[in-house]
Short mmCIF file of C-alpha atoms in Angstrom, two decimals:
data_model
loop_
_atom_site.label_atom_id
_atom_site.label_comp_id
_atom_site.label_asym_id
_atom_site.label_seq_id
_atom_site.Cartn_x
_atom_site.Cartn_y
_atom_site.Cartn_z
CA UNK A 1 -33.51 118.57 14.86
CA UNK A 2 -32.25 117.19 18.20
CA UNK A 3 -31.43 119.83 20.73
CA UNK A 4 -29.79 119.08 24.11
CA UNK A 5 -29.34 121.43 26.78
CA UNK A 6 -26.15 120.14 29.18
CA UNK A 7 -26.04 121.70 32.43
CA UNK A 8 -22.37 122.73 32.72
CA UNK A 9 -18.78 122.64 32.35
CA UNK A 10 -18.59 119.77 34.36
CA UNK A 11 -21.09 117.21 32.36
CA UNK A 12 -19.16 114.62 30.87
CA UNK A 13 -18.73 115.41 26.90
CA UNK A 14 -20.15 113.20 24.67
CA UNK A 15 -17.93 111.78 21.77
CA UNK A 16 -20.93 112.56 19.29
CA UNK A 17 -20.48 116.17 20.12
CA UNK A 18 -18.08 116.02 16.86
CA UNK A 19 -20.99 115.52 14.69
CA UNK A 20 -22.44 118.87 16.56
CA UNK A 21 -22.77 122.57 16.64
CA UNK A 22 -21.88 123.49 20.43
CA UNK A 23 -23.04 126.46 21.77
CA UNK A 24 -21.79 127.97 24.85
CA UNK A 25 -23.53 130.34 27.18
CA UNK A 26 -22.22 131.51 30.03
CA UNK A 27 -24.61 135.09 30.47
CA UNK A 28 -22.80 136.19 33.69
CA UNK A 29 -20.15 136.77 32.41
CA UNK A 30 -17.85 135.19 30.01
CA UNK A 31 -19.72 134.81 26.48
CA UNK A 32 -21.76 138.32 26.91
CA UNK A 33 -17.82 139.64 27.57
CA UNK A 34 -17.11 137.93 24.42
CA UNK A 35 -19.35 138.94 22.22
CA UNK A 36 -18.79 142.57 23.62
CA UNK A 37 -15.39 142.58 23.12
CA UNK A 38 -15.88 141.15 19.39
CA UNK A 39 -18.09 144.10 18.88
CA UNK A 40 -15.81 146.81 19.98
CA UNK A 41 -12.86 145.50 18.05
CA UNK A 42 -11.34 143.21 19.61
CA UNK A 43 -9.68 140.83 17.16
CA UNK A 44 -9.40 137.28 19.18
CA UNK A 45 -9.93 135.89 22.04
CA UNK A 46 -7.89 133.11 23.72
CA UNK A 47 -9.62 130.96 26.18
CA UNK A 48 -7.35 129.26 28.75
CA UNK A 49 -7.83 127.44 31.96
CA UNK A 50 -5.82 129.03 34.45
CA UNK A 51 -3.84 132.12 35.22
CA UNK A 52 -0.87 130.13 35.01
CA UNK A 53 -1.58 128.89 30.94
CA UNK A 54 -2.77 132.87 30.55
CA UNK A 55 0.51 134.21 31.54
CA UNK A 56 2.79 131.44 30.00
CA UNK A 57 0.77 132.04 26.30
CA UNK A 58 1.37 135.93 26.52
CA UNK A 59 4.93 134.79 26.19
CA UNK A 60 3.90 133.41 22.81
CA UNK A 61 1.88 136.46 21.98
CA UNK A 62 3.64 139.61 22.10
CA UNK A 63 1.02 142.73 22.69
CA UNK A 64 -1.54 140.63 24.04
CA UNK A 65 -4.09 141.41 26.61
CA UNK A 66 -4.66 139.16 30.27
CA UNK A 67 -8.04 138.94 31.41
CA UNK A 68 -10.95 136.88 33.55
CA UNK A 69 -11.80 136.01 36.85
CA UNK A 70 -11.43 134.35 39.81
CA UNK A 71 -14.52 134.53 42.69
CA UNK A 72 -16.00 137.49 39.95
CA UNK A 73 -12.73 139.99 40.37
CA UNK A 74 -9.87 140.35 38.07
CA UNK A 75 -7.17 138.41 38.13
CA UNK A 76 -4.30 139.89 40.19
CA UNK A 77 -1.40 141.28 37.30
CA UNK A 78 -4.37 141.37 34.72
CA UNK A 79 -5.29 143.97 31.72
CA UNK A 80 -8.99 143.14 32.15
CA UNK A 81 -11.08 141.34 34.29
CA UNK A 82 -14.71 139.79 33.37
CA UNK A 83 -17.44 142.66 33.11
CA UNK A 84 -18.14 143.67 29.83
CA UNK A 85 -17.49 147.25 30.21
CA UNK A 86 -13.76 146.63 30.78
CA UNK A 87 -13.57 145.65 27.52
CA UNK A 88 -14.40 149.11 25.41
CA UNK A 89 -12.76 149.82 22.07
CA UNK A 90 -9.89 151.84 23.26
CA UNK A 91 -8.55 149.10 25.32
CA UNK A 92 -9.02 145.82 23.12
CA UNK A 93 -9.55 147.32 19.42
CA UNK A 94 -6.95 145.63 17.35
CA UNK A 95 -5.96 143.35 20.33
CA UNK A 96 -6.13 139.70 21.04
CA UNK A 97 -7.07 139.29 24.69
CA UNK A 98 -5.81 136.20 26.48
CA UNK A 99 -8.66 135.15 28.97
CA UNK A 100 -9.76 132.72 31.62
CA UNK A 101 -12.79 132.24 33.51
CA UNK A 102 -14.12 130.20 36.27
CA UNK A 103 -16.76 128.32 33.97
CA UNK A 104 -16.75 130.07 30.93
CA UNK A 105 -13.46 129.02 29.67
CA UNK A 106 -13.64 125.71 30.59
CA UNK A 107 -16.91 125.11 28.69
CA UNK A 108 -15.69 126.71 25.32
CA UNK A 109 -12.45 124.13 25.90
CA UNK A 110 -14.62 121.14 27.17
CA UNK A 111 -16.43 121.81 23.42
CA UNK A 112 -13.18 122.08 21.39
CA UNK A 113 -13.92 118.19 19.86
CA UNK A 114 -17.76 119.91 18.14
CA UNK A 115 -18.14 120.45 14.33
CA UNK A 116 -18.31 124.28 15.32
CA UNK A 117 -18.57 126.27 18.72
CA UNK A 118 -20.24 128.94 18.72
CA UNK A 119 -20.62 131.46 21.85
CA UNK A 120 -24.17 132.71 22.88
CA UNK A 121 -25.67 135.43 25.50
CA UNK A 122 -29.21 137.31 25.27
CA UNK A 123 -26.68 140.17 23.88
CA UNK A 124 -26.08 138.87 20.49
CA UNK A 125 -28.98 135.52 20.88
CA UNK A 126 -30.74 137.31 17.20
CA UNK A 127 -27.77 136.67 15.61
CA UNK A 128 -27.09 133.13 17.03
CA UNK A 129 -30.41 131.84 15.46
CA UNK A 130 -30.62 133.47 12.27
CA UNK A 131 -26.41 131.92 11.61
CA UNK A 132 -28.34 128.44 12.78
CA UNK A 133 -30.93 128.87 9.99
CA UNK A 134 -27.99 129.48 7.58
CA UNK A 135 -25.78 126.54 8.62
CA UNK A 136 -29.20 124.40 8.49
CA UNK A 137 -29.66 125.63 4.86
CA UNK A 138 -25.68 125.01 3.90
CA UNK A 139 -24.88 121.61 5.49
CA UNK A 140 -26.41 118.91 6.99
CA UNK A 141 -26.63 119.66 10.51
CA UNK A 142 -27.37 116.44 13.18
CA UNK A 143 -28.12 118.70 16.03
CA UNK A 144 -27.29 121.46 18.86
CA UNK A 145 -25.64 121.05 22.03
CA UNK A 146 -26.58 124.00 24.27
CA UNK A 147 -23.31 123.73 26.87
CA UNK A 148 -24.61 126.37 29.94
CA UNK A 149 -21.36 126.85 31.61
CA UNK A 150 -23.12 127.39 34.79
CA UNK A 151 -21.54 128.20 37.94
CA UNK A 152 -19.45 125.88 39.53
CA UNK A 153 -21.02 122.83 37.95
CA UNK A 154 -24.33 123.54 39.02
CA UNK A 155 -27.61 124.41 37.63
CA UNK A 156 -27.56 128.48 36.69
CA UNK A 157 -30.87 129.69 35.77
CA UNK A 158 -29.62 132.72 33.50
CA UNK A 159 -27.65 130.60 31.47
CA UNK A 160 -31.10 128.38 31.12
CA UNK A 161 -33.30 130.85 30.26
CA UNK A 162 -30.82 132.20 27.11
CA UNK A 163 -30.67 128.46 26.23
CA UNK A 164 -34.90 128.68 26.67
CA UNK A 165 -34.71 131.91 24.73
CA UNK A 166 -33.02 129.95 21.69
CA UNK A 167 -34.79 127.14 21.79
CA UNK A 168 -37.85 129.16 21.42
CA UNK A 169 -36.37 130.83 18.81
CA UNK A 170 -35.80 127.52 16.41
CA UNK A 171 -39.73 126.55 16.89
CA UNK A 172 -41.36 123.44 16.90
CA UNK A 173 -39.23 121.54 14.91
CA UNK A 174 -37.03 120.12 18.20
CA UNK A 175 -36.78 117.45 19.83
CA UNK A 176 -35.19 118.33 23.17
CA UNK A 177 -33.87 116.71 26.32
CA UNK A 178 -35.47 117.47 29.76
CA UNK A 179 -33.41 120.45 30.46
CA UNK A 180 -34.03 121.67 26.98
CA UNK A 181 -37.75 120.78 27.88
CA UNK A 182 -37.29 122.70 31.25
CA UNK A 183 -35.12 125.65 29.66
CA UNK A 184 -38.16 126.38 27.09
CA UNK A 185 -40.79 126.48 30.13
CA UNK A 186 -39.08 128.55 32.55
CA UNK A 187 -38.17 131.23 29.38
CA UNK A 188 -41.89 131.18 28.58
CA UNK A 189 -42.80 131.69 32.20
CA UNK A 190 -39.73 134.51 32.66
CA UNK A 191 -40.15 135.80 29.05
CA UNK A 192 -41.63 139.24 30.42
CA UNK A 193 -39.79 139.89 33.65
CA UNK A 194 -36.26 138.51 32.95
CA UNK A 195 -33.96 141.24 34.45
CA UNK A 196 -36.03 140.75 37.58
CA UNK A 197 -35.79 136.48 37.78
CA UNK A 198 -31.80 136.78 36.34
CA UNK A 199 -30.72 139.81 39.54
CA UNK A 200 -32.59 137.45 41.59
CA UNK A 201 -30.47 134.33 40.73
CA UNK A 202 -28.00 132.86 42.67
CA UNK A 203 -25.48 134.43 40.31
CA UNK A 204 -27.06 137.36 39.85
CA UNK A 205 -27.45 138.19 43.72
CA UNK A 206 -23.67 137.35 44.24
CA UNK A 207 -22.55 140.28 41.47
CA UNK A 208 -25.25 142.45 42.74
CA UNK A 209 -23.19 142.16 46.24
CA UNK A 210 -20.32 142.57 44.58
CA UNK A 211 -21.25 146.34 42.89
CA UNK A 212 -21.99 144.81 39.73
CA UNK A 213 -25.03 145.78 38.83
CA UNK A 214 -24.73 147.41 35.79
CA UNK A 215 -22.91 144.05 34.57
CA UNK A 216 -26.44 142.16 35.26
CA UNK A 217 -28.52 144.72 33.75
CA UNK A 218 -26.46 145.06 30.20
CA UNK A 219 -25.79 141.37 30.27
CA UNK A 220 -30.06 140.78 30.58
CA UNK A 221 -30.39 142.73 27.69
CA UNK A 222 -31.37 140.94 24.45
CA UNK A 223 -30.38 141.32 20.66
CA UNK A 224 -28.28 144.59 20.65
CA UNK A 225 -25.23 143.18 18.67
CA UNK A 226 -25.16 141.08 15.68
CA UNK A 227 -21.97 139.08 16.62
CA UNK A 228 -21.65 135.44 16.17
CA UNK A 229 -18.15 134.53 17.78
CA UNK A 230 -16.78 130.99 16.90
CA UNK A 231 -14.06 129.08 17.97
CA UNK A 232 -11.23 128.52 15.33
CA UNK A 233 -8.28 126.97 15.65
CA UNK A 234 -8.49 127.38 19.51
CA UNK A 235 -9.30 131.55 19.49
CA UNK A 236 -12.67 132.89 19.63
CA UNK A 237 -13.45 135.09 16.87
CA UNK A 238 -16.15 137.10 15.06
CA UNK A 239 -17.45 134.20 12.57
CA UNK A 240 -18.09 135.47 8.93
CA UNK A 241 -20.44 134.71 6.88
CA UNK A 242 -19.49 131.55 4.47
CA UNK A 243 -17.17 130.48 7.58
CA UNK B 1 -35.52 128.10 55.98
CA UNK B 2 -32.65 127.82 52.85
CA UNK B 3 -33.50 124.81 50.20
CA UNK B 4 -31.55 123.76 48.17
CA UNK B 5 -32.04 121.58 44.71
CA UNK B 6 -29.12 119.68 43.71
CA UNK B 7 -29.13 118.25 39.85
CA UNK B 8 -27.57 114.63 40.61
CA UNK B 9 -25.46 112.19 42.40
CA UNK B 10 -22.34 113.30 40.72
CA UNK B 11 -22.64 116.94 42.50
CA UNK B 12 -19.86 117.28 45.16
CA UNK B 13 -21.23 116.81 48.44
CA UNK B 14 -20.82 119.78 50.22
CA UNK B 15 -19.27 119.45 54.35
CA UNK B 16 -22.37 121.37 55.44
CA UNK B 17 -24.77 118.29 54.34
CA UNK B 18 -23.79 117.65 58.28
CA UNK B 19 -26.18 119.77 59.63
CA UNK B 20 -29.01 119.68 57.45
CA UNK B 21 -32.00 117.25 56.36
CA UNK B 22 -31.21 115.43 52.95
CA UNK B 23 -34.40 114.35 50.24
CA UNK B 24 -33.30 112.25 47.97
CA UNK B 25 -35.45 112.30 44.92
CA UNK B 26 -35.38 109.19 42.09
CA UNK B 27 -39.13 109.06 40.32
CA UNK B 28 -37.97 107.08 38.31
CA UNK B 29 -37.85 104.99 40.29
CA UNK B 30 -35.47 103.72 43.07
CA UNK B 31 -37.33 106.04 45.63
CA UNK B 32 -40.96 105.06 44.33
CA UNK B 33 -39.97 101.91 44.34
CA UNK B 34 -38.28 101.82 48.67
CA UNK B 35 -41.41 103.62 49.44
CA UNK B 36 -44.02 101.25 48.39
CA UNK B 37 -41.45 98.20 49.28
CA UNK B 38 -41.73 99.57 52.85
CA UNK B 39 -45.31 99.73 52.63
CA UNK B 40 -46.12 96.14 51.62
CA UNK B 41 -43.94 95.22 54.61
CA UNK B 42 -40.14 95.25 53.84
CA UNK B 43 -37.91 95.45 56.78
CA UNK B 44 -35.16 97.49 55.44
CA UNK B 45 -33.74 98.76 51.83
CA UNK B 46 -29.77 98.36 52.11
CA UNK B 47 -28.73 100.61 49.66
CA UNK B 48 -25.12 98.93 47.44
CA UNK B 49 -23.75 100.59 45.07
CA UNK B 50 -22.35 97.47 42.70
CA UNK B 51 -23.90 94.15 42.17
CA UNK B 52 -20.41 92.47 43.05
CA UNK B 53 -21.31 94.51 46.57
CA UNK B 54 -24.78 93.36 47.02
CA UNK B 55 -23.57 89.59 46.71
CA UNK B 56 -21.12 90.23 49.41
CA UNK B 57 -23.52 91.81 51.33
CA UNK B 58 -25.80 89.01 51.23
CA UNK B 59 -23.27 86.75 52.56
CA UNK B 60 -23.50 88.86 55.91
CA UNK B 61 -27.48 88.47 56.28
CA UNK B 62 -28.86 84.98 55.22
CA UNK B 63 -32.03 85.27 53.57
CA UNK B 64 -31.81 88.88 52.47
CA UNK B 65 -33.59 89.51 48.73
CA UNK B 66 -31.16 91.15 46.08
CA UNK B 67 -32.90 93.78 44.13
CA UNK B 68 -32.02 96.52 41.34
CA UNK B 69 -31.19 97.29 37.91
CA UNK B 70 -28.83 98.10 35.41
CA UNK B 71 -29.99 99.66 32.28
CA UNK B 72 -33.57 99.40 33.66
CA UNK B 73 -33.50 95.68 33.56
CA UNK B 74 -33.21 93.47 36.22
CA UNK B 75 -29.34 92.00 36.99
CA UNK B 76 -28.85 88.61 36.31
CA UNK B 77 -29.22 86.50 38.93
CA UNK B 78 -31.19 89.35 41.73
CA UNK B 79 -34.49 88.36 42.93
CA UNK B 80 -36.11 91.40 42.37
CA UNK B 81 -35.66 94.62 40.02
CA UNK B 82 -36.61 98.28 40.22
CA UNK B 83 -39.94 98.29 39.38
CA UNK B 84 -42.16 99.01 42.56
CA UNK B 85 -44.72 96.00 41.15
CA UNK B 86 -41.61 93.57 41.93
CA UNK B 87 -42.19 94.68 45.64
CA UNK B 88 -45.34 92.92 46.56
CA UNK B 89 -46.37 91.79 49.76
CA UNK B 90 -46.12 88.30 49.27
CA UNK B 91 -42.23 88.77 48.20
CA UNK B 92 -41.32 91.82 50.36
CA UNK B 93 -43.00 90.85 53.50
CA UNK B 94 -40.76 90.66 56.49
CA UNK B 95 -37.89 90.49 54.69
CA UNK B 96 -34.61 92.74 53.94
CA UNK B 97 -33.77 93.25 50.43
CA UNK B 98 -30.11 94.86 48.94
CA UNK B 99 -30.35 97.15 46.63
CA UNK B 100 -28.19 98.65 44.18
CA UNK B 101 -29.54 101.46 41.13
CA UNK B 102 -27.73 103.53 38.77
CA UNK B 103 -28.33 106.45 40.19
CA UNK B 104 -30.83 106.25 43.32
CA UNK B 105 -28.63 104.22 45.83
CA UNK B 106 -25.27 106.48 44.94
CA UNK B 107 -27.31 109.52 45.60
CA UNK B 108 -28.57 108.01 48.76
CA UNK B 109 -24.82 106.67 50.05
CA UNK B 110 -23.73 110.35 48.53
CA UNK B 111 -26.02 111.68 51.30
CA UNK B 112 -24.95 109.64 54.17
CA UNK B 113 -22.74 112.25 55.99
CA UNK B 114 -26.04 114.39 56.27
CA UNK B 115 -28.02 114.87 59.87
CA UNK B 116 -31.22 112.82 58.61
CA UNK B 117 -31.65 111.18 54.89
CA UNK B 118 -34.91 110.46 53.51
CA UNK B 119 -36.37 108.96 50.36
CA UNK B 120 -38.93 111.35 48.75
CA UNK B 121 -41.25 110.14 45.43
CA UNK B 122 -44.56 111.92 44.24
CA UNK B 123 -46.28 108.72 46.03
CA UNK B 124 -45.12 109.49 49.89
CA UNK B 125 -44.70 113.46 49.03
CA UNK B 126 -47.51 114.48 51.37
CA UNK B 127 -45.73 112.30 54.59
CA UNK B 128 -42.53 114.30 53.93
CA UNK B 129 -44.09 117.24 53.83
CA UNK B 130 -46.01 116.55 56.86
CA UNK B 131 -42.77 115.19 58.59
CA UNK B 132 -40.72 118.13 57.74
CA UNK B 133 -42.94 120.39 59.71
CA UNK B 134 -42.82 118.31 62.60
CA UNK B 135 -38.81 117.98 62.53
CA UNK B 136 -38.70 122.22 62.44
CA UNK B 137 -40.94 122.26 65.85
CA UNK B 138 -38.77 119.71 67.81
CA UNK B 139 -35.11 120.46 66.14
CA UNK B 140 -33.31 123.43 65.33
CA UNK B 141 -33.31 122.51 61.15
CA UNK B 142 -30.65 124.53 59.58
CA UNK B 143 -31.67 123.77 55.99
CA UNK B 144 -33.11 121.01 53.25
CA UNK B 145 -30.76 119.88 50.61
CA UNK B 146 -32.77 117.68 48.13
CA UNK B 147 -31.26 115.32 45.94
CA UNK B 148 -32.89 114.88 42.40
CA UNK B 149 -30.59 111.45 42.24
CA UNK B 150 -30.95 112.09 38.17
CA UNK B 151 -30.21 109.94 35.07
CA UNK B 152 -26.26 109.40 34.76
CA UNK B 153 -25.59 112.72 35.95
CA UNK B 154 -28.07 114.93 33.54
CA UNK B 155 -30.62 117.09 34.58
CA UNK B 156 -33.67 115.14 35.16
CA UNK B 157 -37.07 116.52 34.37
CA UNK B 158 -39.60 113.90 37.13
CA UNK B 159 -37.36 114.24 39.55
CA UNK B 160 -37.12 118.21 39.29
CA UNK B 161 -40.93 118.28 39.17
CA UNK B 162 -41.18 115.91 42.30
CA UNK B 163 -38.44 118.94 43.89
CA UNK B 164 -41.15 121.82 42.87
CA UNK B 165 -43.87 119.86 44.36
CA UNK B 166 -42.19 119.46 47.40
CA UNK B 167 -41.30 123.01 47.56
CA UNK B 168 -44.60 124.32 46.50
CA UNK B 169 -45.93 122.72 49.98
CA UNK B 170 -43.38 124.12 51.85
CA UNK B 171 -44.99 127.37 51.53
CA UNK B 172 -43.24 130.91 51.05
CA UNK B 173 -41.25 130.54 53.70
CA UNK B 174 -37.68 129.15 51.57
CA UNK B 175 -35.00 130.83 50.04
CA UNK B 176 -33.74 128.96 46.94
CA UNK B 177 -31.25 128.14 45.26
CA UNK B 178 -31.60 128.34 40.84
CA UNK B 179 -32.53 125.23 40.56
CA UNK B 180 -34.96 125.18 43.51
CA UNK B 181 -36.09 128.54 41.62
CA UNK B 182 -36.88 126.59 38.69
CA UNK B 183 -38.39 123.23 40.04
CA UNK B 184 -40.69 125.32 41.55
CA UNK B 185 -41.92 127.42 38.34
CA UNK B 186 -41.76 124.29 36.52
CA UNK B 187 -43.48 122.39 38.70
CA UNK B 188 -46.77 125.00 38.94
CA UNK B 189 -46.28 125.59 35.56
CA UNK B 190 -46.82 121.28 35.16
CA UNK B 191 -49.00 120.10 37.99
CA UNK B 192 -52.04 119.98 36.01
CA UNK B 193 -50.58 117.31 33.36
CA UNK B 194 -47.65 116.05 35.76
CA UNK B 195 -47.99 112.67 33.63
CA UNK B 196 -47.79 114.05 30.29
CA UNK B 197 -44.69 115.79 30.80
CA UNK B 198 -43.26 112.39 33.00
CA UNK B 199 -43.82 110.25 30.35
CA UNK B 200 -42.12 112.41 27.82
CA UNK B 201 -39.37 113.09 29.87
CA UNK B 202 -36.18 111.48 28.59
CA UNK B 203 -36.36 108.64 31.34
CA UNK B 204 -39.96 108.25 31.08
CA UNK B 205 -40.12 107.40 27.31
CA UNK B 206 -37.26 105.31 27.98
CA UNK B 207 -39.13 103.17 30.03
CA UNK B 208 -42.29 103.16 27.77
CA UNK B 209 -40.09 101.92 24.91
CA UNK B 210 -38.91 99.01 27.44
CA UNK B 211 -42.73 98.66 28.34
CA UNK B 212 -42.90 99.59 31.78
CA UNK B 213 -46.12 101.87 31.35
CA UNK B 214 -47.28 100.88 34.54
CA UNK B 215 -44.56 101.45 36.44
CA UNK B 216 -44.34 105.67 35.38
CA UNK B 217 -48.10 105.93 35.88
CA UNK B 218 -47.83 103.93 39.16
CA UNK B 219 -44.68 106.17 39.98
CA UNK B 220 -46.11 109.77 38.94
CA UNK B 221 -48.95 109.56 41.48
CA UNK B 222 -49.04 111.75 44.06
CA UNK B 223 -49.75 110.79 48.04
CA UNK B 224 -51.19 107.60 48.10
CA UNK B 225 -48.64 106.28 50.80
CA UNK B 226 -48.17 107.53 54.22
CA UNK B 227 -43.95 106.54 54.27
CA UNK B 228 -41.12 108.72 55.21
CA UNK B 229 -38.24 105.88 54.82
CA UNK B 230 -35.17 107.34 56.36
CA UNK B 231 -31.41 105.92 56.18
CA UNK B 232 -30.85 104.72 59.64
CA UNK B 233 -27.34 103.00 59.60
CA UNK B 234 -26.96 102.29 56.49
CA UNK B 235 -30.48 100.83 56.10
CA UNK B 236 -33.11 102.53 54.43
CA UNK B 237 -36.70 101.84 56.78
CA UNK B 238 -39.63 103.12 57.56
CA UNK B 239 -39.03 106.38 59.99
CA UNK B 240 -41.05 106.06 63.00
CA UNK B 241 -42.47 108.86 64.62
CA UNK B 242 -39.77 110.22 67.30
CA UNK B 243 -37.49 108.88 66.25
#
């Protein structure tokens, strides 16, 4: 199976992509926020691209949450911001959180056109490849597109090693591009001290500055919740099985 | 001393390229291919970046050589194309070829607004290295930004590797950004089958396939020409010492 890693938001998307299962990583923060908020109840949520679109859908939405970022803090007027641990079950059980992020967002939107989007982050990466090895088994399946939403269009080298850690995970039977080629390397070579190489990335520094620390540490962590969120009908939700 | 790895020519030049050194990086092979043109005794690479542009050019300077590609192929019509064995003495000598690439002269005009711009390959890596340490004693050299000038805008794994090599030499003494991070893991993880890994790179088994075998052996071998060409006005030529 053919498995390309594209570097971010920004890369130009590919018409074939509708043939495709995207998946979208975006470690710090966005997906692992996701798939956090999916686990603790949270019934949907809405990516949008700016502030603006966030605050004209809540008009549509009545009882809906606001949250993301802008430069890692939240959004001026919003519910939430973009760590994780804003989004605990008392706050966003039985809501539907309207959310933008810087790159995050963007990517899941950039990938509306795919088959199926998916969301991936070490948090829930388990359950990512075992609902691969199911859609492989129900439908014929003519490849992966790893989107790293990255930060700010460039390279981010958490979001590579999760898209390293997945690859690894589907074995040998890939054929990869060069930054799926790269992503697999640098995992192997990171595999054992990966909180240490992600709070030392360029990303990583900038939230350590910023008192997020315990953001970087939860978001490093790997397989704790079995959450595949999908995109449907433009909301990101937990995906059932037969889906 | 901060370096820097950007992924292509489609990254948005930043405004402090000003006061820094620029490498541009194509392996594959616009930069392989300047460096041993200047050795076998071309005057000056003038970078274009359409073909309609380097036939205007040529109207300015009588008896200039047109020379590039387009889909890896020579353009109808130019005298020479990108392969480095179209360079030889006998064609190259003395004279002044245009020059336009998909990706390796846009990177390179991308670059202009930088303090110094020079053309980096595996074959000249040694002379950069060599002239980087003799820019730091006579100038104040805020930083290196190096270009991997990419294929259309992806993530390119020769060029990355030719980054980590480059990096590798410069010692300990960096700070990195990601993707300098991770050209410089990949790159020791590679360096003992560099040609293995270029010729299964997504470029390099495109050129295979077109039978240019030659050319990515030729191109993945390391210090065998003593070149640092630098843009000087617009022209790509061979930097002379002091200057």
């Amino acid at each position: 199976m053919r498995v390309e890693v594209l570097p971010s938001a920004g890369t130009p998307v590919l018409p074939y992509l509708e043939d495709k299962l995207v998946i979208v990583i975006d470690v710090l923060r966005a997906t692992s926020t996701m798939v956090t908020a999916l686990a603790n109840g949270c019934q949907a949520l809405i990516p949008v691209l700016t502030p603006e679109d966030a605050l004209e859908k809540r008009m549509e939405i009545p009882g809906a949450l606001l949250g993301g970022e802008r430069r890692a803090m939240r959004i001026e007027g919003f519910d939430l911001g973009n760590s994780p641990f804003d989004y605990a079950p008392e706050k966003v059980g039985g809501k539907r959180v309207i959310m933008t992020t810087t790159n995050g967002t963007r990517a899941i939107r950039a990938a509306a056109e795919a088959k199926a989007v998916w969301m991936a982050s070490f948090l829930n990466l388990e359950s990512i490849v075992e609902a691969i090895y199911r859609l492989k088994q129900k439908t014929l399946l003519e490849g992966i597109v790893i989107f790293c939403a990255g930060t700010e269009d460039r390279f981010d080298l958490p979001d590579t090693l999760c898209a390293g850690m997945l690859i690894d995970a589907l074995g040998s039977d890939t054929r990869l591009n060069d930054l799926g080629e790269a992503a697999l390397m640098l995992y192997q070579l990171s595999k054992h001290n990966l909180l240490e190489i992600i709070e030392q990335s360029d990303h990583g520094r900038s939230l350590l500055e910023l008192g997020f620390e315990k953001d970087v540490i939860y978001c490093s962590t790997a397989n704790i919740l079995p959450i595949v969120p999908a995109l449907v009908n433009g909301e990101v939700v937990w995906q059932m099985e037969g889906r």
